[in-house]
Coordinates of C-alpha atoms in Angstrom, one line a residue:
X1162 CA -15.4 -69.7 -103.7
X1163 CA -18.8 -70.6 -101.9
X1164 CA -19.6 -72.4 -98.6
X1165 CA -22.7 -74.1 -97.7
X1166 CA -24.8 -72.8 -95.1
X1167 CA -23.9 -76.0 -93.0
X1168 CA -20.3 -74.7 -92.2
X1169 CA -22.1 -71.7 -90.4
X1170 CA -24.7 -74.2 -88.7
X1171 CA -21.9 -75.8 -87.1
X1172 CA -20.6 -72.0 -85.5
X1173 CA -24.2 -71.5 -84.4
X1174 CA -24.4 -74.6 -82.5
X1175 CA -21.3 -74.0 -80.9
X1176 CA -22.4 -70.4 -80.1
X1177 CA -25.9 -72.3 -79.1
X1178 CA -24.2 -74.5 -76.8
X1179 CA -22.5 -71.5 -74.9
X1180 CA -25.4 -69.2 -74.7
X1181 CA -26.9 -72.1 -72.6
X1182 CA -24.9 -71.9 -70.2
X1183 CA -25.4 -68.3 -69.3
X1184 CA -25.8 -67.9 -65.5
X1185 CA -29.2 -66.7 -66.0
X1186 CA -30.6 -69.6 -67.4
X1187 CA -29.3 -71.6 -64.0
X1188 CA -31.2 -68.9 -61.8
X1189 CA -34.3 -69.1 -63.7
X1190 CA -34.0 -73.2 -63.5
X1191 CA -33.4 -72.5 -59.7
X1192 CA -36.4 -74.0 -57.8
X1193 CA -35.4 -72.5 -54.4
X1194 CA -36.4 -69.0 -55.7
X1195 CA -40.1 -68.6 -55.8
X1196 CA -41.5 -69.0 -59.3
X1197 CA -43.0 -65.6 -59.5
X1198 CA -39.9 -64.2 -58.5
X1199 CA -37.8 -66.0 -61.3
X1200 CA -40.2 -64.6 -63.9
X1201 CA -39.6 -60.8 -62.9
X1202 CA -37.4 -60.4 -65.4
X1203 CA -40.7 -60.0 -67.6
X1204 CA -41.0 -56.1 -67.7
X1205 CA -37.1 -55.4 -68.2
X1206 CA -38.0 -57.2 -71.6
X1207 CA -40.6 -55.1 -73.0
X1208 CA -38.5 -52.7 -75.3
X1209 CA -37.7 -56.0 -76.8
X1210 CA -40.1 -57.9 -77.1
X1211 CA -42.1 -55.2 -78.5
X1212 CA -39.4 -53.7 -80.8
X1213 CA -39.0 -57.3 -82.3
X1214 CA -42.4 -57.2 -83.5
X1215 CA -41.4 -54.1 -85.4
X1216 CA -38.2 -55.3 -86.7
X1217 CA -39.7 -58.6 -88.2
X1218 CA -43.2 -56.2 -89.8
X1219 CA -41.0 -53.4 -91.1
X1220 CA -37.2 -54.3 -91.2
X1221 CA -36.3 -57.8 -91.7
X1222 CA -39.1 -58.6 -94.5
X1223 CA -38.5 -58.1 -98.2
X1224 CA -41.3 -55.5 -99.2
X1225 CA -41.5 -57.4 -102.8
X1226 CA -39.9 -60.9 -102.6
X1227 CA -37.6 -62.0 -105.6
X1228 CA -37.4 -65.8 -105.1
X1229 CA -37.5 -68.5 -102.4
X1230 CA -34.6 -67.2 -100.1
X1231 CA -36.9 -63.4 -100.0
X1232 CA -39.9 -65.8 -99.4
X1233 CA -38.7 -67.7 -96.7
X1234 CA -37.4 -64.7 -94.8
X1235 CA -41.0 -63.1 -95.4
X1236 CA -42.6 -66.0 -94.0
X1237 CA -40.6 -66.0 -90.5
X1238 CA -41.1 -62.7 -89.9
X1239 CA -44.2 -62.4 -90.6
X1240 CA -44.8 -65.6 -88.0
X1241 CA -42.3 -64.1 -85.6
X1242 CA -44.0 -60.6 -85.4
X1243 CA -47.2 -61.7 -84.1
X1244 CA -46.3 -62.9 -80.9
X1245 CA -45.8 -59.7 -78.6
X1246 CA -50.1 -60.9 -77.3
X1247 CA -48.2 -63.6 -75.5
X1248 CA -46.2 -61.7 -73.7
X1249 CA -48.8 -58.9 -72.5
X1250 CA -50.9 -62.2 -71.6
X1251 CA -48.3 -63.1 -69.4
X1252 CA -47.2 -59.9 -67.9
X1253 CA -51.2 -59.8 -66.4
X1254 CA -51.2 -63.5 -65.7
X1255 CA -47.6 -63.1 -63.1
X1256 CA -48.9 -60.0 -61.5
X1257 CA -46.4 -57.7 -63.7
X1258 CA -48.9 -55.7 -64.9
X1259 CA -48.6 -53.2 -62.1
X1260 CA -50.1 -49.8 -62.2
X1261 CA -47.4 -47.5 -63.3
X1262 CA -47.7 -43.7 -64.4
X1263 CA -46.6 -43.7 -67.9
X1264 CA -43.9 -40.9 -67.5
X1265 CA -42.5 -43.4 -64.7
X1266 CA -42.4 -46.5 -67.0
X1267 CA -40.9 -44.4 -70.4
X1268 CA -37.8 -43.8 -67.6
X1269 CA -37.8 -47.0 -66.6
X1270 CA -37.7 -48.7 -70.2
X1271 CA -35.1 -46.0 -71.5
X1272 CA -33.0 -45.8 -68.2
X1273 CA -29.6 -46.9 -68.2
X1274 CA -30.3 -50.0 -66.3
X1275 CA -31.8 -51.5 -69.2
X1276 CA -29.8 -49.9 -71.8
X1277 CA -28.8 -53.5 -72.9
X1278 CA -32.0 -54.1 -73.7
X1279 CA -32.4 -51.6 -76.1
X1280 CA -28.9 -52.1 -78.0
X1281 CA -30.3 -55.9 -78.7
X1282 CA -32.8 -54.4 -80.4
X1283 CA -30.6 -51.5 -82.5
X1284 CA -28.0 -54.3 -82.5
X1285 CA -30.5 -56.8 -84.6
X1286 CA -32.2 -54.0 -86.6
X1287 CA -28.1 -53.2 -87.8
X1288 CA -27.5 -56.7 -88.7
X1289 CA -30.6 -57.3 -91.2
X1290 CA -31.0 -53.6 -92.7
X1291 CA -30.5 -53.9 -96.5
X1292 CA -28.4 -57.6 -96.7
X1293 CA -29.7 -59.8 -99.1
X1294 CA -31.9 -62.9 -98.0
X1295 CA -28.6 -65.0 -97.5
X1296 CA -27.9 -62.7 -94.7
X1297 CA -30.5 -62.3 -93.1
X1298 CA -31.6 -65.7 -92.8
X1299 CA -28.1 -66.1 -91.1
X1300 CA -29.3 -63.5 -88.6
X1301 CA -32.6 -65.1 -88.7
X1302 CA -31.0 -68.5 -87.6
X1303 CA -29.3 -66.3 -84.3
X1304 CA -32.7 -65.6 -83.1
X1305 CA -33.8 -68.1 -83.4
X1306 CA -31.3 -70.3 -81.5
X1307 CA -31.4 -67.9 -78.5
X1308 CA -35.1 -68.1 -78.7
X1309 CA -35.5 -71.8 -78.7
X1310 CA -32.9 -72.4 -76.0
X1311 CA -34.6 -69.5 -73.8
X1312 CA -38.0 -70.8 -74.7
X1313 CA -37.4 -74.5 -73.7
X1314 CA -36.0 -73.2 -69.9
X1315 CA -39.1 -71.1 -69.8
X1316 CA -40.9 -73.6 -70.8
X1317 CA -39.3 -76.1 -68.5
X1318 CA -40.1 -74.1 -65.5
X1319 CA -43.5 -73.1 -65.8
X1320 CA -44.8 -76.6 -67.0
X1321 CA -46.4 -77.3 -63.3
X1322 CA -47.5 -73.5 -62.6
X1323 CA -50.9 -72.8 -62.3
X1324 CA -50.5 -69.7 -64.1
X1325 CA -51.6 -70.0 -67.8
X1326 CA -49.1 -68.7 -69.6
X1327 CA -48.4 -68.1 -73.0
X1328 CA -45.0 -66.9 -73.8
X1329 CA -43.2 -68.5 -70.8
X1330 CA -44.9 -71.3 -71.7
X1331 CA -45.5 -74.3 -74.5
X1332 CA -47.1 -72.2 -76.7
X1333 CA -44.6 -70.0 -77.2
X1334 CA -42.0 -72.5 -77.5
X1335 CA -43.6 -74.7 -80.1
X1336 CA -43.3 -71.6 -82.4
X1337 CA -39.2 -71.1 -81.8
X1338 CA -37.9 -74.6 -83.6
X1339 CA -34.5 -73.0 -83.3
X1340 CA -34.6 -72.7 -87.3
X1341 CA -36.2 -70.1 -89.6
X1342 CA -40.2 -71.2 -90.5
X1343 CA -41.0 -71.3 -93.9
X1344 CA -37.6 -72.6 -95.1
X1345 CA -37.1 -76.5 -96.2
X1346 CA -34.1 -78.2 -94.3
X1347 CA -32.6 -78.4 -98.0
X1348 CA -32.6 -74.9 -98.8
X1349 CA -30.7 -73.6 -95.7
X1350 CA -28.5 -76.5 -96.1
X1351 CA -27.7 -75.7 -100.0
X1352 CA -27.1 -72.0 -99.3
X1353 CA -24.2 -70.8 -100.7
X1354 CA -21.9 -67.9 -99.7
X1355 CA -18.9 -65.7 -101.6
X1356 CA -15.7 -65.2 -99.3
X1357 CA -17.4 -61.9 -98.7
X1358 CA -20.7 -63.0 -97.5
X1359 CA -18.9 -65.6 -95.2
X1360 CA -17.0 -62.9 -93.6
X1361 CA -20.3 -60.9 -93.3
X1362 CA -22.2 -64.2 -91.9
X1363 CA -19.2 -64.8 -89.2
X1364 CA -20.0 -61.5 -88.2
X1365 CA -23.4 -61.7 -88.1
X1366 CA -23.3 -64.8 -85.9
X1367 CA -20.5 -63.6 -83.2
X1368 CA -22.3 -60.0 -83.0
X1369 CA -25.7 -61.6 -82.5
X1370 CA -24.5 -63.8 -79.7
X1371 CA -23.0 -61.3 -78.4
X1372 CA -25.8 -58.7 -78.0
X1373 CA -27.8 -61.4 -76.5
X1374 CA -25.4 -62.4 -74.1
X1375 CA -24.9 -58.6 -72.9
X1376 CA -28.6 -58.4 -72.6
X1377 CA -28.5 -61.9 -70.3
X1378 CA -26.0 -60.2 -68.5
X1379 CA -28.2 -57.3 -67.6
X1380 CA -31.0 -59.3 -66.8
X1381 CA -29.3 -61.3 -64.6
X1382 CA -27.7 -58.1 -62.5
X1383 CA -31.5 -56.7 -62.2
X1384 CA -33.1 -59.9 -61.1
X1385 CA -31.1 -61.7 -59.1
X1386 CA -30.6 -62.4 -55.9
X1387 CA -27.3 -61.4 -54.0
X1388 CA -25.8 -65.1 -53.7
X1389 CA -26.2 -65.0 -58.0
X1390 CA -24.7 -61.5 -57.9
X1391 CA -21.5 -62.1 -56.4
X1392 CA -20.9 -64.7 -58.6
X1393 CA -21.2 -63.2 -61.5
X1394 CA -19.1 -60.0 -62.0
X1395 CA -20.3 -57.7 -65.4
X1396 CA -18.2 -54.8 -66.5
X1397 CA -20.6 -52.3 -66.8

């Protein structure tokens, strides 16, 4: 038996829906915090950011694509891995690109208060490694969501800074269409799965969501102020 690809956009969107309403989406939309203050979260991101550039050059491509699914996922990740320059434009342009020993910032990035950060990024790289296109362009679509519906708050928020910014801002978000580049709407929608594959995909999805959702979590605790904080318990 097969299912369409359409069955598993309807468990994204849900998951979509959800991930919205992660309490650190409503503290970055917060106008009473100072904007600059709001966007601190940038430097407890770089493992990511920069380790997602490496998964879509060297993990989630296909080193010699088969057919169109291969293709497809070649052409997002090859889109998708060119836009850590944003970020490091942006970590000058909000004053985050402090002076900082390098010694001091490796233990920053690898300490356990960002350990979250990391897993998303071991978490992904686990999800893609060796599936076939189907797959992956099922993880692709997870990224993707969480990207768009982060990118549009960012977005959102910035839109009236003087600050010219480049991931936070429009830029960056009219690259994350929530779907995988390179893909026609038909071919995700006429994407077929065995009983094993769906399994795999449900996986996939619920995993994905969740490692992004721990990393909000973390972000939330390191940037936040107290009146956030004691609303919002996390089981470390």
């Amino acid at each position: 038996m097969v299912y369409r690809m359409q069955k598993l956009s309807i468990l994204i969107d849900e998951k979509k829906d959800a991930f919205g309403n992660h309490p650190f989406f409503y503290y970055l939309k917060d106008s009473s915090v100072p904007l600059n203050e709001r966007l601190s979260f940038l430097p407890y991101i770089s493992h990511f950011v920069m380790t997602f550039s490496d998964i879509n050059k060297y993990v989630l491509p296909f080193e010699t694509p088969m057919n169109d699914l291969e293709l497809a996922v070649n052409t997002h990740a090859k889109e998708d891995s060119n836009h850590w320059p944003w970020f490091i434009n942006d970590l000058t342009e909000t004053g985050n690109d402090k002076n900082m020993l390098l010694s001091d910032l490796l233990k920053k990035l690898w300490s356990e208060k960002l350990h979250r950060s990391r897993m998303l990024s071991y978490s992904l790289i686990q999800l893609v490694v060796n599936q076939p296109a189907q797959l992956r362009l099922v993880a692709i679509e997870v990224m993707e969501a969480t990207g768009n519906k982060t990118f549009e708050v960012l977005t959102a928020i910035t839109a009236d800074s003087d600050v010219k910014l480049k991931y936070c801002g429009s830029l960056h978000l009219s690259h994350e269409s929530g779907h995988t580049i390179g893909s026609q709407d038909e071919l995700i929608d006429t994407l077929v799965l065995t009983n094993e594959e769906l399994e795999q995909a449900n996986n996939i999805i619920n995993s994905g969501f969740d490692s992004f959702t721990s990393f909000f979590d973390e972000l939330l605790v390191n940037v936040s102020s107290h009146r956030y904080k004691a609303s919002f318990y996390i089981n470390a």
